[in-house]
mmCIF file of C-alpha atoms and ligand atoms in Angstrom:
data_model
loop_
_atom_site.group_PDB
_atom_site.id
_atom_site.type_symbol
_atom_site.label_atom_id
_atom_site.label_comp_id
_atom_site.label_asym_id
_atom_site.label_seq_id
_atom_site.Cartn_x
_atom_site.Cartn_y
_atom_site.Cartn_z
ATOM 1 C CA UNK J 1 5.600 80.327 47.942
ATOM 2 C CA UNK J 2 9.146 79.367 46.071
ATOM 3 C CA UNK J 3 11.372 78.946 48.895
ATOM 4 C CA UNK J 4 14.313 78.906 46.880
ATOM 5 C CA UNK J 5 12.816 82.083 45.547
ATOM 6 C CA UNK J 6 15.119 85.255 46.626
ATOM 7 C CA UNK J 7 14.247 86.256 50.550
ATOM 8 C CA UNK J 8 12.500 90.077 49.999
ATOM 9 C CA UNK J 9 11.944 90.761 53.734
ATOM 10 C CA UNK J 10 14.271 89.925 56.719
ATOM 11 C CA UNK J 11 13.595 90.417 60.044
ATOM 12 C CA UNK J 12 16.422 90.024 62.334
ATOM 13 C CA UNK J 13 15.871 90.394 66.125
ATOM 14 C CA UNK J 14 13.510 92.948 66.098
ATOM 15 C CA UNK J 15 12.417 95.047 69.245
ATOM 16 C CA UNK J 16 9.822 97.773 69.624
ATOM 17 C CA UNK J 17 9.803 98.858 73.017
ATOM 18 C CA UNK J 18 7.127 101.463 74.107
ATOM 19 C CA UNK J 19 8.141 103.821 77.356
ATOM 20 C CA UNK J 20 4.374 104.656 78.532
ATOM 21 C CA UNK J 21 4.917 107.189 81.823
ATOM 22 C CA UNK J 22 6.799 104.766 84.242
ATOM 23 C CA UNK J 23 6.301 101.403 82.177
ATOM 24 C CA UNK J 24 7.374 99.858 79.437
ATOM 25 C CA UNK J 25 5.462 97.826 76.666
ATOM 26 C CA UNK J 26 7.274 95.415 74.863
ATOM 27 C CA UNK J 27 5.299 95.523 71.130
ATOM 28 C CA UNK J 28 7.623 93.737 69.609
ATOM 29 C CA UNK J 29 9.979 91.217 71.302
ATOM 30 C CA UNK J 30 12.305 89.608 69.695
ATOM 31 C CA UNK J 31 11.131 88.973 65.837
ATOM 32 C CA UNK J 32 12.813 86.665 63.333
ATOM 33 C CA UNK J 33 11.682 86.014 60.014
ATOM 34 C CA UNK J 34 11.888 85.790 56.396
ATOM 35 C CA UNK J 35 9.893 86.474 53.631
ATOM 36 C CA UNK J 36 10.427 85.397 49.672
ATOM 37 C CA UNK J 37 9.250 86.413 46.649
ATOM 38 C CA UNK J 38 5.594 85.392 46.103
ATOM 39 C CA UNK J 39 4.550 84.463 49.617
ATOM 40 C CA UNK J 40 1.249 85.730 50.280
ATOM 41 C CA UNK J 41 1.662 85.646 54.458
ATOM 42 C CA UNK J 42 -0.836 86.628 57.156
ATOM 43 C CA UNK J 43 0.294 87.213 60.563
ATOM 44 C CA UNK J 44 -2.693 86.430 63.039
ATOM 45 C CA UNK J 45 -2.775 87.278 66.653
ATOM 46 C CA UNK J 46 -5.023 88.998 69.155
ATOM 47 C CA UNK J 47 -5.960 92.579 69.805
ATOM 48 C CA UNK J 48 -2.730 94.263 71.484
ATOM 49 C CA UNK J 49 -0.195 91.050 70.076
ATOM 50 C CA UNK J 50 2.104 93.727 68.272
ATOM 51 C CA UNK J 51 0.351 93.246 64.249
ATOM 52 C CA UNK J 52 0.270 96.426 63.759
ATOM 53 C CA UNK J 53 3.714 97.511 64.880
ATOM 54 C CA UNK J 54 5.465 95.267 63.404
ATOM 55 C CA UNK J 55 3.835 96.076 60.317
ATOM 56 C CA UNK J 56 4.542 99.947 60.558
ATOM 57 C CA UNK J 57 7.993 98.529 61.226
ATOM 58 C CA UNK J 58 8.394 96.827 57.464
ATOM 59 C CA UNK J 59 6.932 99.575 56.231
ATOM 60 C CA UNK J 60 9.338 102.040 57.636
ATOM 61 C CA UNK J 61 6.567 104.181 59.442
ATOM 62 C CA UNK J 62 8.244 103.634 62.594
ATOM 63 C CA UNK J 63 11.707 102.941 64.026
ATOM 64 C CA UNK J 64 12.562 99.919 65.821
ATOM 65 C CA UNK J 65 14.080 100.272 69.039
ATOM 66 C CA UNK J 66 16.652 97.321 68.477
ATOM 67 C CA UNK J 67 16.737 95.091 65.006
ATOM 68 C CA UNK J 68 17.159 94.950 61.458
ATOM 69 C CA UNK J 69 14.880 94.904 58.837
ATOM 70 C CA UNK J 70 16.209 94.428 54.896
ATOM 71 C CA UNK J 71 13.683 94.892 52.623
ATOM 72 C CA UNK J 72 14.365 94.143 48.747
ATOM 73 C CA UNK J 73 17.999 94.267 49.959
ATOM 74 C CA UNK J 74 17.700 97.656 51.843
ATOM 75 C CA UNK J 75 18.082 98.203 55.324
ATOM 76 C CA UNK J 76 15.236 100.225 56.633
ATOM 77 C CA UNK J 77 16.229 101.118 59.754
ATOM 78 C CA UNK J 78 19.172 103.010 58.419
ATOM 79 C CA UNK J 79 17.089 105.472 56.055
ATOM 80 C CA UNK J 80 15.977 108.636 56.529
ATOM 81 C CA UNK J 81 12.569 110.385 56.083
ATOM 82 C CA UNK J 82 13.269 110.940 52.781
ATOM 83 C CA UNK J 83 14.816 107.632 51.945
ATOM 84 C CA UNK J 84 11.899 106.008 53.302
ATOM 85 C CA UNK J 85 9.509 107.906 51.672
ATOM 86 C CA UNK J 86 10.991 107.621 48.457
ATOM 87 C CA UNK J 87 11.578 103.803 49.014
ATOM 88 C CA UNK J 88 7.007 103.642 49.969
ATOM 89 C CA UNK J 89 6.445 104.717 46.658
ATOM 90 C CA UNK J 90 8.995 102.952 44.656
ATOM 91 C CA UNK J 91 8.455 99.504 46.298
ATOM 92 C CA UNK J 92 5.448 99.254 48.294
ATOM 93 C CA UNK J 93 2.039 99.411 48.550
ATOM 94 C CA UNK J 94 -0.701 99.261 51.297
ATOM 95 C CA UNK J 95 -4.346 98.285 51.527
ATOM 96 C CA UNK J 96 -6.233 99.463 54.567
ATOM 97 C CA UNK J 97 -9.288 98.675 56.665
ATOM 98 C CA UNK J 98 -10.928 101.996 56.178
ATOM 99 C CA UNK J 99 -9.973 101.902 52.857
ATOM 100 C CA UNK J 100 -8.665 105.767 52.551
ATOM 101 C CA UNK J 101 -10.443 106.488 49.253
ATOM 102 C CA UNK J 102 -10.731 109.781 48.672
ATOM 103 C CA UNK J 103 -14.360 111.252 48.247
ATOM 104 C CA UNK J 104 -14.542 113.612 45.665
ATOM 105 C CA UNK J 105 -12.589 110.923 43.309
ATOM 106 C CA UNK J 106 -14.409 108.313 41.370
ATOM 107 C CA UNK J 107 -13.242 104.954 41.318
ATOM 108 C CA UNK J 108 -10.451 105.670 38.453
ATOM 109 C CA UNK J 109 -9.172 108.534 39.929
ATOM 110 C CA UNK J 110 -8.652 107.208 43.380
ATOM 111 C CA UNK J 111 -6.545 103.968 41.823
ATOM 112 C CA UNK J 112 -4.985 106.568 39.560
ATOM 113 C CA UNK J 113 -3.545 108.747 42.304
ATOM 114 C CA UNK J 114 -0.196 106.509 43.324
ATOM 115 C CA UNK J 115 0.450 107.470 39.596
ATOM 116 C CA UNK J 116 0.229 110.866 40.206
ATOM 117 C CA UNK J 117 3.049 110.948 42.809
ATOM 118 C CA UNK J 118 5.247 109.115 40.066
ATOM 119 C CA UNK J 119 5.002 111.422 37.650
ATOM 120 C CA UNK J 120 2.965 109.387 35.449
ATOM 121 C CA UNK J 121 1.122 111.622 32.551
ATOM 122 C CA UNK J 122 -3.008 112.078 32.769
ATOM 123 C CA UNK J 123 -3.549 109.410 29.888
ATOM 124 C CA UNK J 124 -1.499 107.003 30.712
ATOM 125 C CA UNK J 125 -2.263 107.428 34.662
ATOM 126 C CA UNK J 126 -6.414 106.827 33.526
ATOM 127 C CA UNK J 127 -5.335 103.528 31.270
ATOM 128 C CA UNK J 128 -3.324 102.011 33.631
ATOM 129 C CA UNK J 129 -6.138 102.315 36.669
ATOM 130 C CA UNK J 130 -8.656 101.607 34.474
ATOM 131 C CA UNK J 131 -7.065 98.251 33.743
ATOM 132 C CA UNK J 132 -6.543 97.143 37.215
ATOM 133 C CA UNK J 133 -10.305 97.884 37.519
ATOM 134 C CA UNK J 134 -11.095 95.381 35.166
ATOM 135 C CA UNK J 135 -9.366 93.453 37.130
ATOM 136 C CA UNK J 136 -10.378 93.358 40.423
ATOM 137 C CA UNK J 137 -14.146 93.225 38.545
ATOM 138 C CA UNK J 138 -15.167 96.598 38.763
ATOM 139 C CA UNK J 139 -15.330 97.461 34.854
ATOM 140 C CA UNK J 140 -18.689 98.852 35.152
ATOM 141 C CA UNK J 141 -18.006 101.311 38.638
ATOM 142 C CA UNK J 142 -15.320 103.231 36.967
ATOM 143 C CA UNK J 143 -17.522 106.657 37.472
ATOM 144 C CA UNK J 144 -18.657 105.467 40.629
ATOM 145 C CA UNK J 145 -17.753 107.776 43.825
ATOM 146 C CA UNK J 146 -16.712 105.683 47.286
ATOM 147 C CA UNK J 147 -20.163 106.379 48.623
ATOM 148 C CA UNK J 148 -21.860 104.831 45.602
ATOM 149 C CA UNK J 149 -20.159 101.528 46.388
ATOM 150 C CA UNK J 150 -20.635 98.952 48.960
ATOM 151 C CA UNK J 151 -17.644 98.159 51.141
ATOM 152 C CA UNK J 152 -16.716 94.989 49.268
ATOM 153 C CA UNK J 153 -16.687 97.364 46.127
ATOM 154 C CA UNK J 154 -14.795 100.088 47.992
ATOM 155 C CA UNK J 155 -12.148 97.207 49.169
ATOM 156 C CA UNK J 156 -11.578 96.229 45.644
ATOM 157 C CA UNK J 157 -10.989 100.033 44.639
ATOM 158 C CA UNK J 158 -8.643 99.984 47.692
ATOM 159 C CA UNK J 159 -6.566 96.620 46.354
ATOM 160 C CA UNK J 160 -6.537 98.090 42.602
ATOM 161 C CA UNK J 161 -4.732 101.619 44.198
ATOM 162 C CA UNK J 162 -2.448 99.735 46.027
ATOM 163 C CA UNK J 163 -1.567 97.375 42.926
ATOM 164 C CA UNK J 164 -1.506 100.599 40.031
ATOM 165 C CA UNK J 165 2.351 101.102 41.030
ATOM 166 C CA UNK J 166 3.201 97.441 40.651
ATOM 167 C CA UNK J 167 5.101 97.324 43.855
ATOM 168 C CA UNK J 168 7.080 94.377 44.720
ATOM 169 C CA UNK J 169 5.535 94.365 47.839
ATOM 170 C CA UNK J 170 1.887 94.752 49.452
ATOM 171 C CA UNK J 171 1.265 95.664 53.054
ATOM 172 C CA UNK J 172 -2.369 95.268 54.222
ATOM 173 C CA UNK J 173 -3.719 96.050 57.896
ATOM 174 C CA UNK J 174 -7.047 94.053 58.608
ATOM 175 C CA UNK J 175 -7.813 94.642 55.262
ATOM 176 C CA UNK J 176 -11.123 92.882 55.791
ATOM 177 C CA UNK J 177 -11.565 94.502 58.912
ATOM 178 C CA UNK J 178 -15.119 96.501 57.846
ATOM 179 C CA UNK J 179 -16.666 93.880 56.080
ATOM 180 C CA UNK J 180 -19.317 91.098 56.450
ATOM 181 C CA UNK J 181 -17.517 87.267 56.359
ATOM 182 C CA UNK J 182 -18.820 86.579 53.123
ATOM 183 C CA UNK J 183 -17.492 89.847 51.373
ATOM 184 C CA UNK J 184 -14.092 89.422 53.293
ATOM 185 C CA UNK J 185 -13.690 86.040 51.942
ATOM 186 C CA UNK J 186 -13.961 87.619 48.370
ATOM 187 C CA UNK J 187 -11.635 90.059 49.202
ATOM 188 C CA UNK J 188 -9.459 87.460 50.019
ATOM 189 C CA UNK J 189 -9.176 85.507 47.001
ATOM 190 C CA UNK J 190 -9.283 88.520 44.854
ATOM 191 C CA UNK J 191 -5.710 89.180 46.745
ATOM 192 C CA UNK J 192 -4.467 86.132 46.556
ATOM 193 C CA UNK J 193 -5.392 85.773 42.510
ATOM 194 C CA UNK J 194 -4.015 89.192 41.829
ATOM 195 C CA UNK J 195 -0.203 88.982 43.794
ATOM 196 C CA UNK J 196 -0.229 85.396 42.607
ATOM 197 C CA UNK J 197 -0.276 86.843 38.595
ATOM 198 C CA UNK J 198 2.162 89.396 39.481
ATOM 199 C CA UNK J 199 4.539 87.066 41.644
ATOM 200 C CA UNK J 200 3.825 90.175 44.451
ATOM 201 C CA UNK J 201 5.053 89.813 47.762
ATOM 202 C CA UNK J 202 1.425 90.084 50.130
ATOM 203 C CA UNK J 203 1.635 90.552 53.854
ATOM 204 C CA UNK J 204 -1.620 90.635 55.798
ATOM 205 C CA UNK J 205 -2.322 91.614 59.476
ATOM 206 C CA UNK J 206 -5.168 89.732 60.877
ATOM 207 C CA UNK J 207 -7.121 88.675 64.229
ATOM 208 C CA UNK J 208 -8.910 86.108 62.022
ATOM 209 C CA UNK J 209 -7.487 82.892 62.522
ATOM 210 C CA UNK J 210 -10.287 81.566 59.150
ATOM 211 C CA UNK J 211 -8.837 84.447 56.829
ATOM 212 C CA UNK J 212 -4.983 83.934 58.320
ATOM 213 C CA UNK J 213 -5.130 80.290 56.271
ATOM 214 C CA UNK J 214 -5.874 81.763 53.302
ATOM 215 C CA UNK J 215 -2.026 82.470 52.480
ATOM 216 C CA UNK J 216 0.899 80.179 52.046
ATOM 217 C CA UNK J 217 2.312 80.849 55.471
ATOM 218 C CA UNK J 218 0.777 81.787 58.844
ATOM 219 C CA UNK J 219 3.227 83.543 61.177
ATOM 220 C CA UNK J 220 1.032 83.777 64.558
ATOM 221 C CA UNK J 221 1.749 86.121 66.918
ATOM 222 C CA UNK J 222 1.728 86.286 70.703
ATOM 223 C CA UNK J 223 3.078 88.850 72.786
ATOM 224 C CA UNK J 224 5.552 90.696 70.438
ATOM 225 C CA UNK J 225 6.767 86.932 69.597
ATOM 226 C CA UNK J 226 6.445 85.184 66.762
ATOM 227 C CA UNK J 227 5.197 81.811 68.420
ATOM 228 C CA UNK J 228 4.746 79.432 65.336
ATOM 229 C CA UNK J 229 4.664 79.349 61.687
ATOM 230 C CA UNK J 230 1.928 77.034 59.542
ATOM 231 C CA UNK J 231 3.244 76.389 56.000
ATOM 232 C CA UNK J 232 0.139 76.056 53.979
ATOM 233 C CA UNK J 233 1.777 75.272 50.879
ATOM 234 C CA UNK J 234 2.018 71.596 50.889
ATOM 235 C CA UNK J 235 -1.747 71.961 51.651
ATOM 236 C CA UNK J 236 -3.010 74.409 48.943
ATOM 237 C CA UNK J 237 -1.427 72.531 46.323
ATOM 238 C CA UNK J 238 -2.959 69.095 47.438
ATOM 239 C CA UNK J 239 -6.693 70.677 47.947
ATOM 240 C CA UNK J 240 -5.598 73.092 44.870
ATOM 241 C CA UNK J 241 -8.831 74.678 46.172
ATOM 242 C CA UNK J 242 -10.071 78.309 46.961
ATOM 243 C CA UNK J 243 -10.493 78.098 50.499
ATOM 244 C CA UNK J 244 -8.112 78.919 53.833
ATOM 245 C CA UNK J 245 -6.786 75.560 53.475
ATOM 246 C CA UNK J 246 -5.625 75.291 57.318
ATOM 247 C CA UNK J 247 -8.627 75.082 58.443
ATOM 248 C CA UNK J 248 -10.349 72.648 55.664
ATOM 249 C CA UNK J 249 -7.424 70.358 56.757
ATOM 250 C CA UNK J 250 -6.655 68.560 60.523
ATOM 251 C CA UNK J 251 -4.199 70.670 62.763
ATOM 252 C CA UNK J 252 -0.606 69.407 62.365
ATOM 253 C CA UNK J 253 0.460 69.688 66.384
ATOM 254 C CA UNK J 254 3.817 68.498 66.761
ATOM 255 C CA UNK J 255 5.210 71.431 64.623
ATOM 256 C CA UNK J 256 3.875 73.893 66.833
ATOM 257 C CA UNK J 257 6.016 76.029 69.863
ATOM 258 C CA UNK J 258 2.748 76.181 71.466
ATOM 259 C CA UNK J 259 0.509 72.978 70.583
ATOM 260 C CA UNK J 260 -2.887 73.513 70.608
ATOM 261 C CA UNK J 261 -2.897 76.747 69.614
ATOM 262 C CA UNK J 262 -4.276 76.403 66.536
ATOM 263 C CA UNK J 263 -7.906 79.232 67.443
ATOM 264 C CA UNK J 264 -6.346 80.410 70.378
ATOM 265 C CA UNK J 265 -4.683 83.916 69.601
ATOM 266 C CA UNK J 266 -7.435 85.908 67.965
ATOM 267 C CA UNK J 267 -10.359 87.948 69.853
HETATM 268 P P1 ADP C 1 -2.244 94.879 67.351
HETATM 269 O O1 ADP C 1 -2.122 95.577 66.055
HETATM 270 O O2 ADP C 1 -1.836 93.449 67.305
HETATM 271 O O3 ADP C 1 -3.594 95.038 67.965
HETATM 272 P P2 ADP C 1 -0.345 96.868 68.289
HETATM 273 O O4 ADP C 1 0.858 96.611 67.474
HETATM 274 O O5 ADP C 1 -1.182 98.018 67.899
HETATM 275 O O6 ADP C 1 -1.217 95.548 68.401
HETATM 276 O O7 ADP C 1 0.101 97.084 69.809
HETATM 277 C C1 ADP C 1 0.988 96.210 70.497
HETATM 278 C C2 ADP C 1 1.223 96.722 71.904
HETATM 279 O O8 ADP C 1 1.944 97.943 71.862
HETATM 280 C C3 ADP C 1 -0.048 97.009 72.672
HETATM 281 O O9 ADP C 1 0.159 96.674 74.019
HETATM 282 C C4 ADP C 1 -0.229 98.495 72.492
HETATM 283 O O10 ADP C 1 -0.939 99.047 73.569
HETATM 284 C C5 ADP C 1 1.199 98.982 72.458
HETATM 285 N N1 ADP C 1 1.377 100.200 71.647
HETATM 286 C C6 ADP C 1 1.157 100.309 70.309
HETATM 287 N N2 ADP C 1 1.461 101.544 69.879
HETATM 288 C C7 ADP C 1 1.867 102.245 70.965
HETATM 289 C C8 ADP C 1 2.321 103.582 71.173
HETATM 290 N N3 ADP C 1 2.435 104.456 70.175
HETATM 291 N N4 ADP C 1 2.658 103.940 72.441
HETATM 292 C C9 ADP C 1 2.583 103.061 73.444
HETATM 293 N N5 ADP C 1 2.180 101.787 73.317
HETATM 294 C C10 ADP C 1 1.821 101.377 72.095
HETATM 295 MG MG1 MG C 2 -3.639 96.581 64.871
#
């Protein structure tokens, strides 16, 4: 969002190379980038485009095989297990597609659980989730087990877990990824609204080139490569609308590397 905001992720030549029997897949190949405080960015590209790695990568789930990563001034290539683990819980947190809830837990003690692992006490742990309940609009499924829930409900219980530890940053894979268009657009804006009042840092992993433009910046992927990056910015503030902007608005061409790429990436 604020470009002359402080830089929380940097990717610097970034390589993930796979040995598979004889061959080699290149996930990641060659990645530059940086991220600042605020941005909500999506990174779009098809099945098999190297999303997820890369992702794993910021997160410090796996190693790269060449690169750096600094993340809220730390290098995470250079930690250990430990280190890494320690740094998850301190600074990140991570919204799935299968959301993860846990089944036996109502909806307050599945946000509350990150709290848990901090060392936060009972009372305190049940306030704080219950607030972030009331704010993703679930006051009235606090009780309410996953499987009493529909999947749009079960998403929100899944942003409100990952939010409880304030982390600076948010990873999400496909977030959207088991639920209907309409639902998923929801989902959406309820991330965007709730970073946005927090000035979090949101990446988002997606094969949806419509839910891609609903952050500030679209890194598309092709190929391990980052092949072009849409600032929506300009955009958003213009429409200052709800929408995935990118797409309400006319494809800028000449900034791309590839031209007309604009729908072409996802599957
Ligand atoms: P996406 O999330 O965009 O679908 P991935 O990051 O999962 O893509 O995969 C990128 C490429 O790396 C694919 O060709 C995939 O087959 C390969 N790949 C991913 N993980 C592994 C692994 N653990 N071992 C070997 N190849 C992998
Ligand atoms: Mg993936």
């Amino acid at each position: 969002m604020d470009k002359t905001g402080k830089p929380v992720i940097q990717v610097k030549d970034l390589y993930k190379i796979y040995r598979v029997g004889d061959t080699k897949v290149r996930a990641l190949n060659g990645v530059d980038f940086t991220i600042y405080k605020g941005e909500f960015c999506s990174i779009v590209g098809a099945s098999g485009s190297g999303k997820s790695t890369l992702l794993n990568m910021l997160a410090g789930l796996e190693k790269p095989t060449k690169g750096e990563i600094v993340i809220a001034g730390e290098h995470m290539e250079k930690k250990t297990e430990n280190q890494l683990v320690k740094f998850r819980r301190e600074h990140i947190g991570f919204i799935f597609q299968s959301f993860n809830l846990m089944a036996t837990m109502n909806a307050v003690e599945n946000v509350a659980l990150p709290l848990t692992f901090q060392g936060v006490k009972k009372a305190q742990r049940m306030k704080r989730a219950g607030a972030l309940l009331d704010m993703v609009g679930l006051q009235k499924y606090k009780k309410h087990r996953p499987t009493q829930m529909s999947g749009g409900q079960q998403q929100r219980v899944g942003v409100a877990r990952a939010l409880v530890v304030e982390p600076e940053i948010v990873f999400a894979d496909e977030p959207t990824g088991n639920l209907d268009s309409n639902t998923s657009e929801e989902v959406m804006r309820l991330m965007r609204r709730v970073v946005r009042e927090k000035n979090q840092t949101l990446v988002m992993v997606t094969h949806d080139n419509y839910l891609a433009g609903f952050a500030d910046r679209i890194f598309h992927i092709r190929d391990g490569k980052i092949v072009r990056i849409e600032d929506n910015t300009g955009r958003r503030d213009e429409a200052a609308g709800e929408g995935p902007q990118a797409q309400a608005l006319p494809e800028k061409k000449e900034d791309g590397a590839r031209g007309a790429a604009g729908n072409g990436g996802a599957d």
